[in-house]
Amino acid sequence: MELMYYYIPGLFTILLFVFFKSKQHTLKNQPPSPPSRPLFGHLHLVKEPVNRTLQAVSAMYGDILLLRFGVRKALLLTSPSAVEECFTKNDIIFANRPFRLAAKHLSYNYTTLSVAPYGDHWRNLRRLAATEIFSPSRIAMFTNTRRKEVMLLLSELMKKCEVGGGFCKVDLKSKFIELAFNTLSMTIAGKRYYGENVEDDEEARKVQFIMREMLVMSGNSNLGDFLPFLQWFDFKGLEKKFSTLMKKLDGFMQDLVDERRRVFLAADCVAEKTMIDHLLSLQQKEPSYYTDELIKGIVMVLIIAGTDTMSISMEWAMALLLNHPEAIKKVKAEIDTHVPQDRLLNEEDVPKLSYLQNVITETLRLYPPVPFLIPHQSSEDCKVGGYDISKGTVLLVNLWAIQRDPKIWENPTEFIPERHEERREGGFMMLPFGTGRRGCPGAGIANKVLGLVLGTLVQSFEWERVSEEMVDMTEGRGFSIPKVQPLEGICKPRQATIQHSLIPS
């Protein structure tokens, strides 16, 4: 108690110093700001679900707001024109990421593509992603891998239906996670973790748990990011938790790299069958740059971000279809018109299926994989919407709110795929994969996979809800927006599927 008596006045003095120091660099024409509280600023406004609470704040005070979270300033945007200004005119200025304790520990100390500071290293990673990972030729190389994983899912459902007397109940949430994880792990490392031919999927389930924990912890607000003095004594033990979590993830990633290295060396570098193989070939040419840590960082971002966003988007899309049987009928009719009944659709068919693409677009509008764009930070003073924005301001784009804004969208909370038939949105009213220099380079492949999975499921089976009640669409919490209630559905093979034996047993 005596120690606390001496420390508290000093701590309060430091807090006041930090608070007033943060106010020294103040520009004249700043955006409006809601009432704040001493020291904490607007942290009291950050309540779950953050996308909804901050949408309410913007509705009350304006679509361009300046908030203060502890010692940090944040520009909160729900204005498409202001977002456009940030990612066109001021794109370089907002190309950096703010410091976050979670990002430091869970990104190999800020060296991964998603959080690396804007500079030479980030540009190298971006070039690598564009030319070596997500290039059209590289994506085409793994077309058969994606198709095979979808066929394995269809075959599993068909067998369950045979056992169930012609129909079966399906845990779609788990199936979508398994499909996304298998597709990525086969593409990246040539290894499948779920399915009949897998001896033990316990490893995958452990990794899935770690990945989900990482995403939840990354999305949760950490007071230490806004009140740095809390980091002096590891507030709530977060650094220890992050370190333990990263140690587990790193071990999994290292095992993947080491396993592929053994295969790669045994093959005498002749065949490059996976993404890790390709990265290992680059490592041989330039070992000082393409270190194991850099390769692990690339693999981690691809697997974690890819599995989460793809599986969640599949689940939301299927939930919306189950709640709107008329939409399933339209998708089915479109596929029957454009795809011969004696074969399953493939990725080349998806661009012809405009209504299916509208369903995907509408799903991403209502339930974007992440409700906020990953935060950016200004590297110098600039102007946004006519307001002065100071250097070091964190940029928060409430994507979820923009895509449900009644000023932009008619009946914004309703699922209406037809709204996209004639309307082709500009790039700043719908940004499910981000935009600008730091937009997601995997947007193209994500849309391909969504189209292939949803299309083949609707083409191959009749789908119904498990009860007459509508599917519960309650949203979860975290970095992404998962469904709170895992999605289930009832499926029955379509007559054409049985007649033409489209799905091998």
Short mmCIF file of C-alpha atoms in Angstrom, two decimals:
data_model
loop_
_atom_site.label_atom_id
_atom_site.label_comp_id
_atom_site.label_asym_id
_atom_site.label_seq_id
_atom_site.Cartn_x
_atom_site.Cartn_y
_atom_site.Cartn_z
CA MET A 1 0.00 0.00 0.00
CA GLU A 2 2.88 2.39 0.78
CA LEU A 3 4.30 1.80 -2.69
CA MET A 4 0.93 2.58 -4.27
CA TYR A 5 0.82 5.81 -2.24
CA TYR A 6 4.02 6.97 -3.93
CA TYR A 7 3.28 5.61 -7.41
CA ILE A 8 -0.26 6.93 -7.95
CA PRO A 9 0.59 10.69 -7.95
CA GLY A 10 3.52 10.06 -10.31
CA LEU A 11 1.39 7.92 -12.60
CA PHE A 12 -1.29 10.59 -12.72
CA THR A 13 1.34 13.20 -13.61
CA ILE A 14 2.60 11.05 -16.47
CA LEU A 15 -0.95 10.55 -17.72
CA LEU A 16 -1.58 14.27 -17.74
CA PHE A 17 1.70 14.86 -19.59
CA VAL A 18 0.80 12.32 -22.27
CA PHE A 19 -2.71 13.76 -22.55
CA PHE A 20 -1.59 17.35 -23.02
CA LYS A 21 1.32 16.35 -25.26
CA SER A 22 -1.19 14.67 -27.59
CA LYS A 23 -3.02 18.00 -27.86
CA GLN A 24 0.04 20.08 -28.75
CA HIS A 25 -0.18 19.43 -32.49
CA THR A 26 -3.70 20.68 -33.14
CA LEU A 27 -4.90 21.88 -36.52
CA LYS A 28 -7.57 24.53 -36.83
CA ASN A 29 -10.25 23.04 -39.05
CA GLN A 30 -10.75 19.62 -37.51
CA PRO A 31 -13.76 17.32 -38.08
CA PRO A 32 -16.59 17.41 -35.55
CA SER A 33 -16.15 15.29 -32.46
CA PRO A 34 -18.64 13.86 -29.94
CA PRO A 35 -18.32 14.75 -26.25
CA SER A 36 -15.31 12.99 -24.73
CA ARG A 37 -14.05 12.06 -21.29
CA PRO A 38 -10.77 13.10 -19.64
CA LEU A 39 -7.78 10.88 -20.48
CA PHE A 40 -9.92 8.16 -22.09
CA GLY A 41 -11.44 10.36 -24.78
CA HIS A 42 -14.07 8.36 -26.69
CA LEU A 43 -13.07 4.89 -25.53
CA HIS A 44 -16.43 4.63 -23.76
CA LEU A 45 -18.07 4.55 -27.21
CA VAL A 46 -16.23 1.38 -28.21
CA LYS A 47 -18.75 -1.28 -27.24
CA GLU A 48 -19.60 -4.57 -28.90
CA PRO A 49 -20.71 -4.86 -31.59
CA VAL A 50 -18.36 -2.01 -32.53
CA ASN A 51 -19.64 -1.70 -36.12
CA ARG A 52 -23.18 -1.02 -34.86
CA THR A 53 -22.27 1.26 -31.95
CA LEU A 54 -20.00 3.43 -34.10
CA GLN A 55 -22.65 3.45 -36.84
CA ALA A 56 -25.00 4.99 -34.27
CA VAL A 57 -22.33 7.56 -33.31
CA SER A 58 -21.87 8.54 -36.97
CA ALA A 59 -25.63 8.80 -37.48
CA MET A 60 -25.80 11.22 -34.56
CA TYR A 61 -22.71 13.38 -35.15
CA GLY A 62 -21.77 13.05 -38.85
CA ASP A 63 -20.12 10.76 -41.37
CA ILE A 64 -16.67 12.34 -40.90
CA LEU A 65 -15.73 12.35 -37.21
CA LEU A 66 -12.59 12.89 -35.18
CA LEU A 67 -12.38 10.60 -32.18
CA ARG A 68 -9.75 10.31 -29.48
CA PHE A 69 -8.94 6.94 -28.01
CA GLY A 70 -6.61 7.65 -25.11
CA VAL A 71 -3.51 9.28 -26.64
CA ARG A 72 -4.54 8.46 -30.22
CA LYS A 73 -6.60 10.41 -32.69
CA ALA A 74 -8.86 8.48 -35.04
CA LEU A 75 -10.74 9.58 -38.14
CA LEU A 76 -14.02 7.64 -38.36
CA LEU A 77 -15.55 7.59 -41.84
CA THR A 78 -18.95 6.48 -43.12
CA SER A 79 -18.81 8.81 -46.14
CA PRO A 80 -17.95 7.12 -49.49
CA SER A 81 -16.60 10.39 -50.92
CA ALA A 82 -14.28 10.87 -47.93
CA VAL A 83 -13.14 7.24 -48.21
CA GLU A 84 -12.42 7.81 -51.89
CA GLU A 85 -10.33 10.87 -51.04
CA CYS A 86 -8.31 8.84 -48.52
CA PHE A 87 -7.54 6.03 -50.97
CA THR A 88 -6.89 8.09 -54.09
CA LYS A 89 -5.57 11.57 -53.40
CA ASN A 90 -4.16 10.61 -49.97
CA ASP A 91 -3.46 6.94 -50.61
CA ILE A 92 0.28 7.15 -49.90
CA ILE A 93 -0.30 9.25 -46.79
CA PHE A 94 -2.65 6.59 -45.38
CA ALA A 95 -0.57 3.62 -46.53
CA ASN A 96 0.84 2.88 -43.06
CA ARG A 97 -0.60 0.83 -40.20
CA PRO A 98 -0.90 2.04 -36.60
CA PHE A 99 1.00 0.28 -33.84
CA ARG A 100 -1.02 -2.45 -32.14
CA LEU A 101 0.30 -4.83 -29.52
CA ALA A 102 -1.54 -7.76 -31.14
CA ALA A 103 -0.06 -6.98 -34.57
CA LYS A 104 3.45 -6.76 -33.13
CA HIS A 105 3.27 -10.21 -31.58
CA LEU A 106 1.13 -11.96 -34.20
CA SER A 107 2.89 -10.77 -37.36
CA TYR A 108 6.56 -11.61 -36.83
CA ASN A 109 7.17 -8.08 -35.54
CA TYR A 110 5.33 -6.21 -38.30
CA THR A 111 6.90 -8.06 -41.23
CA THR A 112 3.80 -9.65 -42.82
CA LEU A 113 2.00 -8.19 -45.83
CA SER A 114 -1.12 -7.14 -43.95
CA VAL A 115 0.60 -5.01 -41.28
CA ALA A 116 4.14 -4.25 -42.50
CA PRO A 117 4.99 -0.51 -42.58
CA TYR A 118 4.76 1.12 -46.00
CA GLY A 119 8.23 0.94 -47.51
CA ASP A 120 10.63 -1.27 -49.47
CA HIS A 121 9.85 -4.46 -47.56
CA TRP A 122 6.09 -4.01 -47.95
CA ARG A 123 6.51 -3.22 -51.66
CA ASN A 124 8.51 -6.42 -52.11
CA LEU A 125 5.79 -8.42 -50.37
CA ARG A 126 3.09 -6.76 -52.46
CA ARG A 127 4.98 -7.49 -55.67
CA LEU A 128 5.45 -11.07 -54.57
CA ALA A 129 1.72 -11.41 -53.87
CA ALA A 130 0.74 -9.87 -57.21
CA THR A 131 3.19 -11.78 -59.42
CA GLU A 132 3.91 -15.03 -57.60
CA ILE A 133 0.84 -15.85 -55.47
CA PHE A 134 -2.28 -14.21 -56.90
CA SER A 135 -1.28 -13.81 -60.54
CA PRO A 136 -3.77 -15.28 -63.08
CA SER A 137 -1.31 -18.03 -64.02
CA ARG A 138 -0.67 -18.99 -60.39
CA ILE A 139 -4.41 -19.03 -59.62
CA ALA A 140 -5.09 -21.15 -62.71
CA MET A 141 -2.39 -23.60 -61.62
CA PHE A 142 -4.52 -24.64 -58.64
CA THR A 143 -7.91 -24.81 -60.39
CA ASN A 144 -8.00 -28.60 -60.12
CA THR A 145 -7.11 -28.44 -56.43
CA ARG A 146 -10.10 -26.22 -55.70
CA ARG A 147 -12.40 -28.36 -57.84
CA LYS A 148 -11.22 -31.57 -56.16
CA GLU A 149 -11.91 -30.21 -52.68
CA VAL A 150 -15.43 -29.18 -53.71
CA MET A 151 -16.02 -32.62 -55.23
CA LEU A 152 -14.92 -34.28 -51.99
CA LEU A 153 -17.49 -32.22 -50.09
CA LEU A 154 -20.24 -33.10 -52.58
CA SER A 155 -19.32 -36.79 -52.38
CA GLU A 156 -19.49 -36.70 -48.58
CA LEU A 157 -22.93 -35.08 -48.68
CA MET A 158 -24.16 -37.60 -51.24
CA LYS A 159 -23.09 -40.53 -49.04
CA LYS A 160 -24.78 -38.99 -46.01
CA CYS A 161 -27.98 -38.58 -48.01
CA GLU A 162 -27.86 -42.24 -49.09
CA VAL A 163 -27.51 -43.33 -45.47
CA GLY A 164 -30.29 -40.94 -44.43
CA GLY A 165 -32.82 -42.30 -46.91
CA GLY A 166 -32.41 -39.65 -49.58
CA PHE A 167 -31.75 -36.54 -47.51
CA CYS A 168 -29.52 -35.42 -44.63
CA LYS A 169 -28.95 -32.61 -42.17
CA VAL A 170 -25.63 -30.84 -42.66
CA ASP A 171 -23.54 -28.76 -40.27
CA LEU A 172 -22.65 -26.22 -42.95
CA LYS A 173 -20.49 -24.06 -40.71
CA SER A 174 -18.00 -26.83 -39.99
CA LYS A 175 -18.10 -28.07 -43.60
CA PHE A 176 -17.29 -24.62 -44.94
CA ILE A 177 -14.40 -24.22 -42.50
CA GLU A 178 -13.04 -27.63 -43.45
CA LEU A 179 -13.43 -26.91 -47.17
CA ALA A 180 -11.71 -23.51 -46.95
CA PHE A 181 -8.90 -24.87 -44.76
CA ASN A 182 -8.32 -27.94 -46.96
CA THR A 183 -8.34 -25.86 -50.14
CA LEU A 184 -5.75 -23.46 -48.77
CA SER A 185 -3.59 -26.08 -47.09
CA MET A 186 -3.51 -28.18 -50.28
CA THR A 187 -2.63 -25.09 -52.35
CA ILE A 188 0.01 -23.86 -49.92
CA ALA A 189 1.50 -27.07 -48.56
CA GLY A 190 0.00 -30.01 -50.49
CA LYS A 191 -1.59 -31.34 -47.30
CA ARG A 192 -5.23 -32.06 -46.41
CA TYR A 193 -6.37 -31.86 -42.79
CA TYR A 194 -10.03 -32.90 -42.96
CA GLY A 195 -11.90 -35.72 -44.70
CA GLU A 196 -12.23 -39.50 -44.92
CA ASN A 197 -8.64 -40.07 -46.04
CA VAL A 198 -7.15 -38.07 -43.19
CA GLU A 199 -5.92 -40.30 -40.35
CA ASP A 200 -6.19 -37.68 -37.63
CA ASP A 201 -7.82 -34.28 -37.93
CA GLU A 202 -7.09 -33.38 -34.31
CA GLU A 203 -4.10 -31.27 -35.41
CA ALA A 204 -6.31 -29.24 -37.73
CA ARG A 205 -8.89 -28.68 -35.01
CA LYS A 206 -6.22 -27.43 -32.64
CA VAL A 207 -4.90 -25.05 -35.29
CA GLN A 208 -8.43 -23.88 -36.09
CA PHE A 209 -8.98 -23.11 -32.41
CA ILE A 210 -5.72 -21.15 -32.26
CA MET A 211 -6.59 -19.25 -35.44
CA ARG A 212 -10.04 -18.33 -34.14
CA GLU A 213 -8.53 -17.23 -30.83
CA MET A 214 -6.00 -15.10 -32.70
CA LEU A 215 -8.70 -13.40 -34.78
CA VAL A 216 -10.89 -12.73 -31.74
CA MET A 217 -7.97 -11.30 -29.76
CA SER A 218 -6.88 -9.20 -32.74
CA GLY A 219 -10.36 -7.75 -33.09
CA ASN A 220 -10.92 -6.98 -29.43
CA SER A 221 -10.05 -3.52 -28.16
CA ASN A 222 -6.84 -3.45 -26.16
CA LEU A 223 -6.58 -0.50 -23.78
CA GLY A 224 -2.79 -0.78 -23.87
CA ASP A 225 -2.82 0.37 -27.52
CA PHE A 226 -4.46 3.65 -26.49
CA LEU A 227 -2.99 4.13 -23.01
CA PRO A 228 0.64 3.04 -23.49
CA PHE A 229 1.49 3.17 -19.77
CA LEU A 230 -0.65 0.04 -19.34
CA GLN A 231 1.95 -1.86 -21.36
CA TRP A 232 4.56 -1.19 -18.71
CA PHE A 233 3.09 -3.92 -16.51
CA ASP A 234 1.42 -6.11 -19.19
CA PHE A 235 -2.17 -5.07 -18.55
CA LYS A 236 -4.38 -8.19 -18.25
CA GLY A 237 -1.40 -10.34 -19.23
CA LEU A 238 -1.99 -9.68 -22.92
CA GLU A 239 1.65 -9.78 -24.00
CA LYS A 240 2.04 -13.18 -22.38
CA LYS A 241 -1.14 -14.43 -24.10
CA PHE A 242 -0.04 -13.08 -27.48
CA SER A 243 3.43 -14.60 -27.07
CA THR A 244 2.03 -18.02 -26.13
CA LEU A 245 -0.44 -17.94 -29.01
CA MET A 246 2.22 -16.94 -31.53
CA LYS A 247 4.57 -19.67 -30.32
CA LYS A 248 1.89 -22.27 -31.12
CA LEU A 249 1.15 -20.75 -34.52
CA ASP A 250 4.82 -20.44 -35.39
CA GLY A 251 5.38 -24.09 -34.56
CA PHE A 252 2.60 -25.12 -36.94
CA MET A 253 3.93 -22.88 -39.73
CA GLN A 254 7.51 -24.11 -39.25
CA ASP A 255 6.33 -27.73 -39.46
CA LEU A 256 4.64 -26.96 -42.79
CA VAL A 257 7.77 -25.32 -44.20
CA ASP A 258 10.09 -28.08 -42.95
CA GLU A 259 7.84 -30.80 -44.33
CA ARG A 260 7.72 -29.19 -47.77
CA ARG A 261 11.48 -28.55 -47.67
CA ARG A 262 12.11 -32.29 -47.24
CA VAL A 263 9.81 -33.04 -50.19
CA PHE A 264 11.33 -30.21 -52.23
CA LEU A 265 14.91 -31.35 -51.70
CA ALA A 266 14.03 -35.01 -52.31
CA ALA A 267 12.49 -34.02 -55.66
CA ASP A 268 15.81 -32.37 -56.57
CA CYS A 269 14.00 -29.05 -57.16
CA VAL A 270 12.36 -30.33 -60.34
CA ALA A 271 8.69 -29.82 -59.52
CA GLU A 272 7.09 -26.82 -57.87
CA LYS A 273 3.72 -28.15 -56.78
CA THR A 274 2.76 -25.87 -53.91
CA MET A 275 3.15 -22.23 -52.90
CA ILE A 276 5.69 -23.18 -50.24
CA ASP A 277 7.71 -25.06 -52.88
CA HIS A 278 7.78 -21.93 -54.99
CA LEU A 279 8.84 -19.79 -52.02
CA LEU A 280 11.58 -22.31 -51.18
CA SER A 281 12.88 -22.03 -54.74
CA LEU A 282 13.07 -18.26 -54.24
CA GLN A 283 14.84 -18.89 -50.93
CA GLN A 284 17.55 -20.85 -52.73
CA LYS A 285 18.17 -17.91 -55.05
CA GLU A 286 18.03 -15.22 -52.36
CA PRO A 287 18.34 -16.83 -48.89
CA SER A 288 19.09 -13.60 -47.06
CA TYR A 289 15.68 -12.16 -47.96
CA TYR A 290 13.43 -15.22 -48.31
CA THR A 291 14.07 -16.47 -44.80
CA ASP A 292 11.92 -19.09 -43.09
CA GLU A 293 10.35 -16.31 -41.04
CA LEU A 294 9.29 -14.40 -44.15
CA ILE A 295 7.85 -17.58 -45.71
CA LYS A 296 6.01 -18.43 -42.49
CA GLY A 297 4.57 -14.91 -42.38
CA ILE A 298 3.21 -15.25 -45.92
CA VAL A 299 1.76 -18.71 -45.21
CA MET A 300 0.18 -17.56 -41.96
CA VAL A 301 -1.62 -14.62 -43.56
CA LEU A 302 -2.88 -16.78 -46.44
CA ILE A 303 -4.18 -19.59 -44.25
CA ILE A 304 -5.65 -17.58 -41.40
CA ALA A 305 -7.15 -14.69 -43.36
CA GLY A 306 -8.21 -16.93 -46.24
CA THR A 307 -9.89 -19.63 -44.15
CA ASP A 308 -11.76 -17.15 -42.00
CA THR A 309 -13.05 -14.82 -44.71
CA MET A 310 -13.95 -17.57 -47.19
CA SER A 311 -15.75 -19.84 -44.72
CA ILE A 312 -17.64 -16.97 -43.08
CA SER A 313 -18.74 -15.60 -46.46
CA MET A 314 -19.91 -19.05 -47.58
CA GLU A 315 -21.92 -19.45 -44.39
CA TRP A 316 -23.61 -16.04 -44.63
CA ALA A 317 -24.41 -16.57 -48.31
CA MET A 318 -25.96 -19.99 -47.70
CA ALA A 319 -27.89 -18.67 -44.69
CA LEU A 320 -29.35 -15.89 -46.83
CA LEU A 321 -30.30 -18.38 -49.56
CA LEU A 322 -32.01 -20.68 -47.05
CA ASN A 323 -34.02 -17.71 -45.77
CA HIS A 324 -34.92 -16.77 -49.36
CA PRO A 325 -35.95 -19.96 -51.25
CA GLU A 326 -36.95 -17.87 -54.26
CA ALA A 327 -33.30 -16.84 -54.63
CA ILE A 328 -32.22 -20.49 -54.62
CA LYS A 329 -34.72 -21.18 -57.42
CA LYS A 330 -33.29 -18.32 -59.49
CA VAL A 331 -29.72 -19.51 -58.99
CA LYS A 332 -30.75 -23.04 -59.91
CA ALA A 333 -32.61 -21.93 -63.06
CA GLU A 334 -29.65 -19.82 -64.18
CA ILE A 335 -27.23 -22.72 -63.74
CA ASP A 336 -29.56 -25.10 -65.59
CA THR A 337 -29.70 -22.61 -68.46
CA HIS A 338 -25.96 -22.04 -68.80
CA VAL A 339 -24.45 -25.35 -67.68
CA PRO A 340 -25.25 -28.69 -69.39
CA GLN A 341 -27.09 -31.06 -67.06
CA ASP A 342 -24.58 -33.85 -67.65
CA ARG A 343 -21.73 -32.04 -65.89
CA LEU A 344 -21.09 -29.89 -62.85
CA LEU A 345 -20.29 -26.24 -63.24
CA ASN A 346 -16.67 -25.13 -63.10
CA GLU A 347 -14.87 -21.85 -62.46
CA GLU A 348 -15.08 -20.90 -66.13
CA ASP A 349 -18.89 -21.01 -65.89
CA VAL A 350 -19.13 -18.63 -62.94
CA PRO A 351 -18.69 -15.35 -64.93
CA LYS A 352 -21.74 -16.33 -67.04
CA LEU A 353 -23.93 -16.71 -63.93
CA SER A 354 -24.85 -13.09 -63.28
CA TYR A 355 -27.55 -13.78 -60.69
CA LEU A 356 -25.22 -16.03 -58.68
CA GLN A 357 -22.64 -13.23 -58.73
CA ASN A 358 -25.34 -10.80 -57.57
CA VAL A 359 -26.09 -13.13 -54.64
CA ILE A 360 -22.40 -13.08 -53.69
CA THR A 361 -22.20 -9.30 -54.06
CA GLU A 362 -25.31 -8.81 -51.93
CA THR A 363 -23.93 -11.17 -49.29
CA LEU A 364 -20.68 -9.20 -49.12
CA ARG A 365 -22.69 -5.98 -48.89
CA LEU A 366 -24.76 -7.13 -45.93
CA TYR A 367 -22.07 -9.20 -44.24
CA PRO A 368 -18.58 -8.10 -45.33
CA PRO A 369 -15.90 -10.51 -44.07
CA VAL A 370 -14.58 -7.76 -41.77
CA PRO A 371 -16.81 -4.84 -40.67
CA PHE A 372 -13.98 -2.29 -40.64
CA LEU A 373 -11.13 -1.97 -43.08
CA ILE A 374 -7.86 -2.85 -41.35
CA PRO A 375 -6.84 0.48 -39.76
CA HIS A 376 -4.53 2.85 -41.62
CA GLN A 377 -2.49 5.74 -40.20
CA SER A 378 -1.53 9.08 -41.72
CA SER A 379 2.18 9.68 -42.22
CA GLU A 380 1.77 13.46 -42.56
CA ASP A 381 -0.82 16.23 -42.29
CA CYS A 382 -3.51 16.17 -44.97
CA LYS A 383 -7.06 17.19 -45.79
CA VAL A 384 -10.11 14.89 -45.92
CA GLY A 385 -13.56 16.23 -46.75
CA GLY A 386 -12.24 19.77 -46.33
CA TYR A 387 -11.06 19.06 -42.77
CA ASP A 388 -7.48 19.19 -41.51
CA ILE A 389 -6.16 15.79 -40.44
CA SER A 390 -2.93 15.67 -38.47
CA LYS A 391 -0.01 13.28 -38.86
CA GLY A 392 -0.41 10.07 -36.87
CA THR A 393 -4.21 9.94 -37.11
CA VAL A 394 -5.65 6.43 -37.33
CA LEU A 395 -8.14 5.93 -40.17
CA LEU A 396 -11.21 3.83 -39.36
CA VAL A 397 -13.58 3.05 -42.24
CA ASN A 398 -16.86 1.56 -41.01
CA LEU A 399 -17.44 -0.54 -44.09
CA TRP A 400 -20.44 -2.27 -42.54
CA ALA A 401 -22.19 1.07 -41.97
CA ILE A 402 -21.46 2.39 -45.49
CA GLN A 403 -22.84 -0.76 -47.08
CA ARG A 404 -26.07 -0.41 -45.05
CA ASP A 405 -26.45 3.34 -45.36
CA PRO A 406 -30.09 4.24 -46.27
CA LYS A 407 -28.80 7.34 -48.09
CA ILE A 408 -26.98 5.04 -50.51
CA TRP A 409 -29.05 1.86 -50.54
CA GLU A 410 -32.82 1.40 -50.83
CA ASN A 411 -34.08 -0.98 -48.12
CA PRO A 412 -30.48 -1.38 -46.97
CA THR A 413 -31.01 -4.24 -44.50
CA GLU A 414 -32.93 -6.45 -46.95
CA PHE A 415 -31.39 -9.19 -49.08
CA ILE A 416 -32.10 -8.11 -52.67
CA PRO A 417 -29.61 -9.56 -55.18
CA GLU A 418 -31.59 -7.94 -58.01
CA ARG A 419 -30.41 -4.51 -56.89
CA HIS A 420 -27.04 -5.27 -58.52
CA GLU A 421 -28.43 -6.16 -61.97
CA GLU A 422 -28.33 -2.64 -63.35
CA ARG A 423 -26.44 -0.82 -60.65
CA ARG A 424 -22.69 -1.22 -60.81
CA GLU A 425 -21.35 0.39 -57.68
CA GLY A 426 -18.40 2.70 -57.69
CA GLY A 427 -15.41 1.41 -55.81
CA PHE A 428 -16.16 3.26 -52.60
CA MET A 429 -19.72 2.25 -51.74
CA MET A 430 -18.73 -1.41 -51.48
CA LEU A 431 -15.27 -2.34 -50.26
CA PRO A 432 -15.48 -5.88 -48.85
CA PHE A 433 -11.83 -6.51 -49.75
CA GLY A 434 -10.49 -3.01 -49.13
CA THR A 435 -9.04 -0.68 -51.75
CA GLY A 436 -5.99 1.36 -52.66
CA ARG A 437 -2.42 0.22 -52.20
CA ARG A 438 -3.34 -2.00 -49.28
CA GLY A 439 -6.45 -3.59 -50.76
CA CYS A 440 -6.65 -7.38 -50.43
CA PRO A 441 -4.74 -8.99 -53.33
CA GLY A 442 -6.80 -12.18 -52.92
CA ALA A 443 -10.18 -10.67 -53.84
CA GLY A 444 -10.24 -12.35 -57.24
CA ILE A 445 -9.62 -15.86 -55.96
CA ALA A 446 -12.11 -15.36 -53.11
CA ASN A 447 -14.90 -14.58 -55.58
CA LYS A 448 -13.95 -17.60 -57.71
CA VAL A 449 -14.15 -19.95 -54.73
CA LEU A 450 -17.44 -18.47 -53.48
CA GLY A 451 -19.02 -18.82 -56.91
CA LEU A 452 -17.76 -22.38 -57.38
CA VAL A 453 -18.87 -23.61 -53.94
CA LEU A 454 -22.31 -21.98 -53.84
CA GLY A 455 -23.02 -22.80 -57.47
CA THR A 456 -22.17 -26.51 -57.19
CA LEU A 457 -24.11 -26.91 -53.93
CA VAL A 458 -27.25 -25.41 -55.47
CA GLN A 459 -26.77 -27.29 -58.75
CA SER A 460 -26.30 -30.66 -57.02
CA PHE A 461 -28.81 -30.58 -54.16
CA GLU A 462 -32.21 -29.32 -53.09
CA TRP A 463 -31.83 -27.21 -49.94
CA GLU A 464 -34.21 -26.42 -47.07
CA ARG A 465 -34.02 -24.97 -43.59
CA VAL A 466 -33.94 -27.44 -40.69
CA SER A 467 -37.24 -26.00 -39.41
CA GLU A 468 -39.94 -23.62 -40.51
CA GLU A 469 -38.28 -20.86 -38.50
CA MET A 470 -35.99 -18.48 -40.34
CA VAL A 471 -32.25 -18.98 -39.95
CA ASP A 472 -30.94 -16.92 -37.03
CA MET A 473 -28.79 -14.14 -38.53
CA THR A 474 -27.32 -12.84 -35.26
CA GLU A 475 -23.75 -11.59 -35.74
CA GLY A 476 -20.80 -12.57 -33.58
CA ARG A 477 -17.84 -10.51 -32.41
CA GLY A 478 -14.19 -10.20 -33.27
CA PHE A 479 -12.04 -9.10 -36.18
CA SER A 480 -14.53 -10.68 -38.60
CA ILE A 481 -18.31 -11.13 -38.32
CA PRO A 482 -19.16 -14.81 -37.83
CA LYS A 483 -22.67 -16.14 -37.29
CA VAL A 484 -23.42 -16.72 -33.62
CA GLN A 485 -25.53 -19.80 -34.36
CA PRO A 486 -23.72 -22.34 -36.57
CA LEU A 487 -25.60 -22.82 -39.83
CA GLU A 488 -27.37 -26.09 -40.52
CA GLY A 489 -29.36 -27.12 -43.57
CA ILE A 490 -31.17 -30.09 -45.05
CA CYS A 491 -30.10 -31.29 -48.47
CA LYS A 492 -31.38 -33.87 -50.95
CA PRO A 493 -29.67 -34.78 -54.26
CA ARG A 494 -31.39 -33.33 -57.31
CA GLN A 495 -32.77 -35.75 -59.89
CA ALA A 496 -30.29 -34.62 -62.55
CA THR A 497 -27.43 -35.24 -60.12
CA ILE A 498 -28.56 -38.83 -59.59
CA GLN A 499 -29.52 -39.45 -63.23
CA HIS A 500 -26.19 -38.33 -64.67
CA SER A 501 -24.07 -39.59 -61.74
CA LEU A 502 -22.44 -36.17 -61.47
CA ILE A 503 -20.89 -36.89 -58.09
CA PRO A 504 -18.58 -39.92 -57.86
CA SER A 505 -18.97 -42.05 -54.77
#
